Coordinates of C-alpha atoms in Angstrom, one line a residue:
M1 CA -120.4 185.5 28.0
K2 CA -123.9 184.7 29.2
S3 CA -125.8 187.7 30.5
I4 CA -126.9 187.5 34.1
L5 CA -129.7 190.0 33.3
A6 CA -130.9 187.7 30.6
V7 CA -131.1 184.7 32.9
L8 CA -133.0 186.8 35.5
F9 CA -135.3 188.1 32.8
C10 CA -136.4 184.7 31.6
A11 CA -137.2 183.6 35.1
R12 CA -138.8 186.9 36.0
V13 CA -141.4 187.0 33.3
S14 CA -141.9 183.2 33.5
L15 CA -140.9 182.6 29.9
C16 CA -138.3 179.9 30.4
D17 CA -139.0 176.3 31.0
G18 CA -135.9 175.9 33.2
Q19 CA -133.9 174.5 30.3
V20 CA -131.2 177.1 29.7
S21 CA -129.1 175.9 26.7
D22 CA -125.5 175.9 27.9
G23 CA -123.9 173.0 26.0
G24 CA -123.5 171.1 29.3
D25 CA -122.2 167.7 30.0
F26 CA -123.7 164.7 28.2
L27 CA -123.1 161.1 29.2
Y28 CA -124.9 159.2 26.5
P29 CA -123.6 156.1 24.7
L30 CA -121.9 156.7 21.3
W31 CA -124.2 158.0 18.6
D32 CA -127.3 156.1 19.7
S33 CA -129.2 158.7 21.6
N34 CA -129.5 161.7 19.3
R35 CA -133.1 163.1 19.4
Q36 CA -135.4 162.7 16.4
F37 CA -137.6 165.5 15.3
Y38 CA -141.1 164.9 14.0
P39 CA -142.6 168.2 13.0
E40 CA -146.1 166.9 12.9
D41 CA -146.0 166.5 16.7
G42 CA -146.5 170.2 16.9
S43 CA -145.4 173.0 19.2
D44 CA -146.5 171.4 22.4
A45 CA -143.9 168.6 21.9
N46 CA -141.2 170.5 20.1
T47 CA -141.2 174.2 21.0
R48 CA -139.8 175.6 24.2
K49 CA -140.7 179.0 25.7
C50 CA -137.3 180.6 26.2
T51 CA -133.6 179.6 26.1
I52 CA -130.3 181.4 26.3
P53 CA -127.6 180.3 23.8
P54 CA -124.1 179.2 25.0
F55 CA -122.4 182.0 23.1
Q56 CA -119.5 180.0 21.6
E57 CA -117.2 182.0 19.4
E58 CA -118.5 182.9 16.0
D59 CA -115.7 181.1 14.2
S60 CA -115.8 178.1 16.4
S61 CA -116.2 174.7 14.7
F62 CA -115.9 171.1 15.7
V63 CA -112.2 170.0 15.8
P64 CA -111.8 166.2 15.2
T65 CA -109.3 164.3 17.2
D66 CA -107.7 160.9 16.6
D67 CA -110.4 159.1 18.5
S68 CA -113.4 161.0 17.0
C69 CA -114.2 158.2 14.6
P70 CA -114.2 154.7 16.1
V71 CA -113.3 153.0 12.8
K72 CA -110.3 154.2 10.9
V73 CA -110.2 154.5 7.1
G74 CA -107.5 154.7 4.6
S75 CA -107.1 157.0 1.6
A76 CA -108.4 154.4 -0.7
V77 CA -112.0 154.8 0.5
F78 CA -114.1 156.3 -2.4
V79 CA -116.3 159.2 -1.4
D80 CA -119.2 160.4 -3.5
F81 CA -119.4 163.9 -2.2
Q82 CA -122.6 164.9 -3.9
E83 CA -124.4 161.8 -2.4
L84 CA -123.0 162.6 1.0
A85 CA -123.9 166.3 0.7
V86 CA -127.5 165.4 0.1
R87 CA -127.6 162.7 2.8
Y88 CA -126.3 165.1 5.5
A89 CA -127.9 168.4 4.3
P90 CA -130.1 170.0 7.0
Y91 CA -133.9 170.3 7.1
L92 CA -134.7 173.9 7.8
F93 CA -137.9 175.0 9.5
Y94 CA -139.3 178.6 9.2
H95 CA -141.3 180.8 11.5
P96 CA -145.0 181.0 10.5
L97 CA -144.7 184.7 10.1
E98 CA -141.6 184.8 7.9
E99 CA -142.1 186.8 4.7
N100 CA -138.5 187.1 3.4
T101 CA -137.8 183.5 2.4
M102 CA -134.7 181.7 1.1
S103 CA -133.8 182.3 -2.5
A104 CA -131.6 181.1 -5.3
V105 CA -128.7 183.5 -6.0
N106 CA -129.7 183.8 -9.6
R107 CA -132.9 185.6 -8.4
T108 CA -130.6 188.6 -7.8
L109 CA -129.0 188.3 -11.3
D110 CA -131.9 187.4 -13.5
D111 CA -132.6 190.9 -14.6
T112 CA -129.3 192.7 -15.1
E113 CA -130.9 196.1 -15.4
K114 CA -132.3 196.0 -11.9
G115 CA -129.0 196.3 -10.2
R116 CA -125.6 198.0 -10.2
L117 CA -122.1 197.4 -8.8
V118 CA -120.3 200.0 -6.7
I119 CA -116.8 200.1 -5.2
E120 CA -116.2 202.0 -2.0
W121 CA -112.8 203.7 -1.9
D122 CA -111.3 204.6 1.5
D123 CA -110.3 208.1 0.4
Y124 CA -112.3 208.9 -2.7
G125 CA -115.9 207.9 -1.9
T126 CA -117.9 205.6 -4.1
E127 CA -117.4 204.7 -7.8
L128 CA -120.0 203.2 -10.1
F129 CA -118.2 200.1 -11.5
S130 CA -121.1 198.7 -13.6
N131 CA -124.6 199.9 -14.3
E132 CA -125.7 196.3 -14.5
L133 CA -125.8 193.4 -12.1
S134 CA -124.9 190.2 -14.0
P135 CA -122.7 187.1 -13.6
E136 CA -120.2 188.8 -15.8
S137 CA -120.0 192.0 -13.9
L138 CA -119.5 190.1 -10.6
L139 CA -116.7 188.1 -12.1
E140 CA -115.1 191.2 -13.4
T141 CA -114.6 192.5 -9.9
T142 CA -111.9 189.8 -9.3
R143 CA -110.6 189.4 -12.8
N144 CA -110.0 193.0 -13.8
P145 CA -106.3 193.7 -12.9
D146 CA -107.1 197.3 -12.0
Y147 CA -109.6 196.2 -9.3
S148 CA -108.8 192.7 -8.3
M149 CA -106.7 193.8 -5.3
F150 CA -109.7 195.7 -4.0
S151 CA -112.4 193.1 -4.8
H152 CA -113.6 193.1 -1.1
K153 CA -114.6 196.8 -1.4
F154 CA -117.4 196.1 -3.8
H155 CA -121.1 196.0 -3.0
F156 CA -124.2 195.8 -5.2
E157 CA -127.5 197.6 -5.1
H158 CA -130.6 195.9 -6.4
D159 CA -133.9 197.5 -7.1
L160 CA -136.1 196.6 -4.1
D161 CA -139.7 195.6 -4.3
E162 CA -141.9 193.2 -2.3
E163 CA -141.6 190.4 -4.9
Y164 CA -137.8 190.5 -4.9
Q165 CA -137.5 190.8 -1.2
A166 CA -139.9 187.9 -0.6
G167 CA -137.5 185.3 -2.1
D168 CA -138.5 182.0 -3.8
G169 CA -141.2 181.2 -1.3
F170 CA -142.8 177.8 -0.7
D171 CA -144.9 175.3 -2.8
E172 CA -148.4 174.1 -2.0
E173 CA -147.0 171.5 0.4
G174 CA -145.0 174.1 2.3
R175 CA -141.6 173.1 0.9
S176 CA -139.1 175.8 0.0
R177 CA -138.5 176.4 -3.7
A178 CA -135.0 177.6 -3.2
P179 CA -131.7 175.6 -3.4
I180 CA -128.9 175.6 -0.9
Y181 CA -125.2 175.5 -1.6
W182 CA -122.3 173.4 -0.3
R183 CA -118.6 172.9 -0.2
A184 CA -116.7 170.0 1.5
F185 CA -113.2 169.5 2.8
A186 CA -111.2 166.8 4.6
S187 CA -111.2 167.9 8.2
S188 CA -108.5 165.4 9.4
H189 CA -108.6 162.2 11.4
G190 CA -110.8 160.4 8.8
T191 CA -113.5 163.1 8.8
I192 CA -115.2 165.3 6.2
T193 CA -116.9 168.6 6.9
F194 CA -119.7 170.0 4.7
N195 CA -120.4 173.7 4.8
Y196 CA -123.9 174.5 3.7
Y197 CA -124.9 178.1 2.7
F198 CA -128.3 179.7 2.5
Y199 CA -129.1 182.9 0.6
Y200 CA -131.8 185.5 1.2
T201 CA -132.3 188.6 -0.8
W202 CA -133.6 190.5 2.2
S203 CA -133.3 190.3 6.0
G204 CA -136.2 191.6 8.1
P205 CA -136.3 193.5 11.4
A206 CA -134.7 192.3 14.7
G207 CA -136.7 190.8 17.5
V208 CA -137.0 192.7 20.7
G209 CA -138.8 192.1 24.1
V210 CA -139.6 195.1 26.4
L211 CA -140.4 194.6 30.0
T212 CA -142.1 197.5 31.7
S213 CA -143.9 198.3 35.0
M214 CA -146.4 201.0 36.0
N215 CA -148.5 201.3 39.0
G216 CA -147.6 197.8 40.2
T217 CA -148.4 196.2 36.9
T218 CA -145.7 194.4 34.8
Q219 CA -146.1 194.1 31.1
Y220 CA -144.0 192.3 28.5
T221 CA -144.3 193.4 24.9
R222 CA -142.9 191.3 22.0
L223 CA -142.0 193.1 18.8
Q224 CA -140.0 193.1 15.6
Q225 CA -138.4 196.5 15.4
P226 CA -137.1 198.1 12.2
P227 CA -134.7 199.5 11.1
Y228 CA -132.6 197.2 13.3
G229 CA -131.5 194.1 11.6
V230 CA -132.9 195.1 8.2
Q231 CA -130.4 194.7 5.3
E232 CA -130.2 193.7 1.7
G233 CA -128.5 190.4 1.0
D234 CA -128.1 187.8 3.7
W235 CA -126.0 184.6 3.9
E236 CA -126.4 182.0 6.7
S237 CA -124.7 178.7 7.2
I238 CA -124.4 175.4 9.0
S239 CA -121.5 172.9 9.0
V240 CA -121.9 169.2 9.3
T241 CA -118.9 167.0 10.1
I242 CA -119.1 163.3 9.4
C243 CA -116.8 160.2 9.7
Q244 CA -115.7 159.0 6.4
H245 CA -116.4 155.3 7.1
P246 CA -119.5 154.2 5.1
D247 CA -121.0 152.2 8.0
L248 CA -121.5 155.2 10.2
H249 CA -124.7 156.9 9.5
S250 CA -125.2 159.7 11.9
P251 CA -123.2 163.0 11.7
L252 CA -120.2 163.4 14.0
A253 CA -121.1 167.0 14.8
V254 CA -123.2 169.9 13.7
T255 CA -122.1 173.6 14.0
Y256 CA -124.8 176.2 14.0
R257 CA -123.7 179.8 13.3
Q258 CA -125.4 183.0 14.1
N259 CA -124.1 186.5 13.3
A260 CA -121.8 186.8 16.3
W261 CA -121.6 183.3 17.9
G262 CA -122.5 179.7 17.3
Q263 CA -123.2 176.3 18.9
I264 CA -121.4 173.0 18.3
R265 CA -123.5 169.9 18.8
D266 CA -121.5 166.7 19.3
C267 CA -123.6 163.8 18.0
R268 CA -121.4 161.3 19.8
Y269 CA -123.0 162.4 23.1
G270 CA -126.6 162.7 22.1
E271 CA -126.5 166.5 21.5
C272 CA -127.9 166.4 17.9
L273 CA -131.4 166.8 16.6
L274 CA -132.1 164.7 13.4
Y275 CA -135.1 164.7 11.1
K276 CA -137.1 161.6 11.9
D277 CA -135.2 158.4 11.3
T278 CA -132.6 160.0 8.9
T279 CA -129.1 161.5 8.9
H280 CA -130.3 165.0 8.3
P281 CA -129.7 167.6 11.0
V282 CA -132.5 170.0 11.8
G283 CA -132.3 173.8 12.0
F284 CA -134.8 176.4 13.0
V285 CA -134.6 179.8 11.2
A286 CA -135.2 183.0 13.3
L287 CA -138.0 185.2 12.2
G288 CA -136.8 188.2 10.2
T289 CA -133.0 187.9 10.5
H290 CA -132.7 184.2 9.6
E291 CA -130.1 183.0 12.1
I292 CA -130.3 179.2 12.5
Y293 CA -130.6 177.5 15.9
P294 CA -130.7 173.8 16.9
S295 CA -134.1 174.1 18.7
S296 CA -137.6 175.6 18.2
V297 CA -138.0 178.3 20.8
E298 CA -140.5 181.1 21.2
E299 CA -137.8 183.4 22.2
V300 CA -134.0 182.9 22.3
V301 CA -132.6 185.7 24.5
Y302 CA -129.2 186.6 23.2
A303 CA -128.5 190.1 24.6
D304 CA -129.9 192.7 26.9
V305 CA -129.8 196.5 26.7
Q306 CA -129.0 198.1 30.0
P307 CA -131.9 200.5 30.9
L308 CA -131.2 204.0 31.9
E309 CA -130.9 204.4 35.6
F310 CA -133.4 207.3 35.7
F311 CA -135.9 205.2 33.7
A312 CA -136.8 202.9 36.5
N313 CA -140.1 201.7 35.0
L314 CA -138.3 200.4 31.9
Q315 CA -137.3 197.1 33.6
Q316 CA -135.5 195.4 30.7
V317 CA -135.0 195.5 26.9
M318 CA -134.0 192.1 25.5
L319 CA -132.8 191.2 22.0
V320 CA -134.3 187.9 21.0
H321 CA -134.5 185.5 18.1
R322 CA -137.8 183.7 17.5
T323 CA -137.5 180.2 16.0
A324 CA -141.0 178.6 16.6
Y325 CA -141.8 176.6 13.5
A326 CA -145.5 175.6 13.6
D327 CA -148.6 177.9 13.4
A328 CA -151.6 177.6 15.7
D329 CA -153.0 174.9 13.5
G330 CA -149.8 172.9 13.5
Q331 CA -148.9 173.8 9.9
Y332 CA -145.3 174.4 9.0
R333 CA -143.0 175.4 6.1
Y334 CA -139.6 174.0 5.6
F335 CA -136.6 173.2 3.3
E336 CA -136.3 169.5 2.3
P337 CA -133.0 168.5 0.8
N338 CA -132.8 166.4 -2.4
F339 CA -130.5 165.9 -5.4
N340 CA -132.0 168.9 -7.3
N341 CA -131.8 171.5 -4.6
V342 CA -128.5 170.8 -2.9
K343 CA -125.9 172.4 -5.2
Q344 CA -122.1 172.2 -5.0
L345 CA -120.2 175.4 -5.3
P346 CA -117.4 175.3 -7.9
E347 CA -113.8 175.9 -6.8
Q348 CA -112.2 179.3 -7.6
Y349 CA -109.7 177.8 -10.0
A350 CA -112.5 176.4 -12.1
I351 CA -114.0 179.8 -12.8
P352 CA -114.8 180.8 -15.5
E353 CA -113.4 178.2 -17.9
Q354 CA -115.0 175.1 -16.3
V355 CA -118.4 176.4 -15.1
D356 CA -121.6 177.8 -16.5
R357 CA -121.9 181.6 -16.5
S358 CA -124.7 181.2 -13.9
D359 CA -122.0 180.2 -11.4
Y360 CA -119.7 183.2 -12.0
W361 CA -121.1 184.8 -8.9
V362 CA -119.1 182.4 -6.8
A363 CA -115.9 184.4 -7.6
Y364 CA -117.4 187.6 -6.1
S365 CA -115.9 188.6 -2.8
G366 CA -117.7 191.9 -2.1
V367 CA -120.7 192.7 0.0
W368 CA -124.0 191.3 -0.9
G369 CA -126.2 194.4 -0.9
R370 CA -126.1 198.0 0.2
I371 CA -123.6 199.1 2.9
T372 CA -125.3 202.4 3.7
D373 CA -128.3 203.0 5.9
L374 CA -131.5 202.1 4.1
H375 CA -134.2 204.7 3.7
P376 CA -137.1 204.5 6.3
N377 CA -139.5 204.1 3.3
I378 CA -137.7 200.8 2.7
T379 CA -137.1 199.5 6.2
G380 CA -140.3 200.7 7.8
T381 CA -140.4 202.9 10.8
Y382 CA -143.0 201.4 13.1
P383 CA -142.5 198.3 15.3
I384 CA -144.6 195.2 14.7
C385 CA -145.9 193.7 17.9
L386 CA -146.6 189.9 18.4
A387 CA -149.1 187.9 20.4
D388 CA -147.8 186.1 23.5
D389 CA -147.3 182.8 21.5
T390 CA -145.3 184.8 18.9
L391 CA -147.3 183.2 16.1
S392 CA -149.5 186.1 15.1
Y393 CA -149.3 189.9 15.1
K394 CA -151.4 192.3 17.2
E395 CA -151.7 196.0 17.8
C396 CA -148.8 197.5 19.9
P397 CA -149.8 199.2 23.2
T398 CA -151.0 202.7 22.8
E399 CA -149.6 205.5 25.0
E400 CA -152.7 205.3 27.2
E401 CA -152.3 201.5 27.6
N402 CA -148.5 201.6 28.3
E403 CA -146.9 204.9 28.7
V404 CA -143.5 203.4 29.5
F405 CA -143.4 201.3 26.3
Y406 CA -144.4 204.4 24.3
L407 CA -141.5 206.4 25.8
Y408 CA -139.2 203.4 25.0
L409 CA -140.2 203.7 21.3
Q410 CA -139.4 207.4 21.4
M411 CA -136.0 206.8 23.0
S412 CA -135.1 204.2 20.3
G413 CA -135.9 206.6 17.5
V414 CA -139.2 205.1 16.4

């Protein structure tokens, strides 16, 4: 449900451009009016100030119908899934300040002595299952008959340092060094759906916006606020549904998923954003927490925290995602799909006999990372404030500069 306070907030502090994203009605001709994204055009052309997502259910996905694809196909049509997976894989664009980048899963498993596997029993506390973190130990959580019924109760703990948490990073051209992963299934009525998965060893702090007033002066402070949002191990995803007919080039629909909701974009009605003149959807990755959105926005307002009635000068606290992609000089960092970095996940029945040991992790069904609260020495304890354009950091207001903001920090445990 869309927050009325969030709508009022965007208007109140003059952040929004009047384009609240609500998945409204589109009346465009079939497939021919999807927008094309040219990142070199820069933020002025591609980045909005503020939007509010439509808050579709987290497990929502595009449901094909009998008339979804204009040309029907029979079962005899040959489909090269790997070729199609690459053709429709998304381009992902990252916030200029992002420090915890996408990673190959094997980054977590390369040094088996830097991690351990733990099982959490409901009545007996935790048990150390393995003092190493390896493809074999992850596989054992589902193959050991004494534990396979409880495989969802496992989690791992990896030694944490800045190099590990940073992920695989980008090359000199700004392209991600990490792969992405995919599976596909027939989604009825002549369609195929590709699920794409993206792995991060570390998720950074959540975005917050604090609106205060004092002595007739209103001030809005943008910050990333640990420990909220900080966690070890982070998976994100996008789904792309296509028509099986080889003459149709654009996707049929793209489903973007965040942690508690998603957005479906129906490409038949001009709702999709594609990379230049290609079939690749575009996604914009939120600073810190890595949720993926269909647009570049300085601040996506997704929740509000009701201020205490007695704290009148604290006007509003908003939870936001920041998905701007280009820095002040127009430079950007991104994932570009190709045949080497778009990797198919093996099916469960093929593990372990038909796969390389490096893919044993696909059988693991536990939690990717610690499930307990992280120590403040790891998460950080102080907020990181951002400039008005969200593209650089600045000093947070002092108590003398903004007493209300300072009290908010104390109330939130900082």
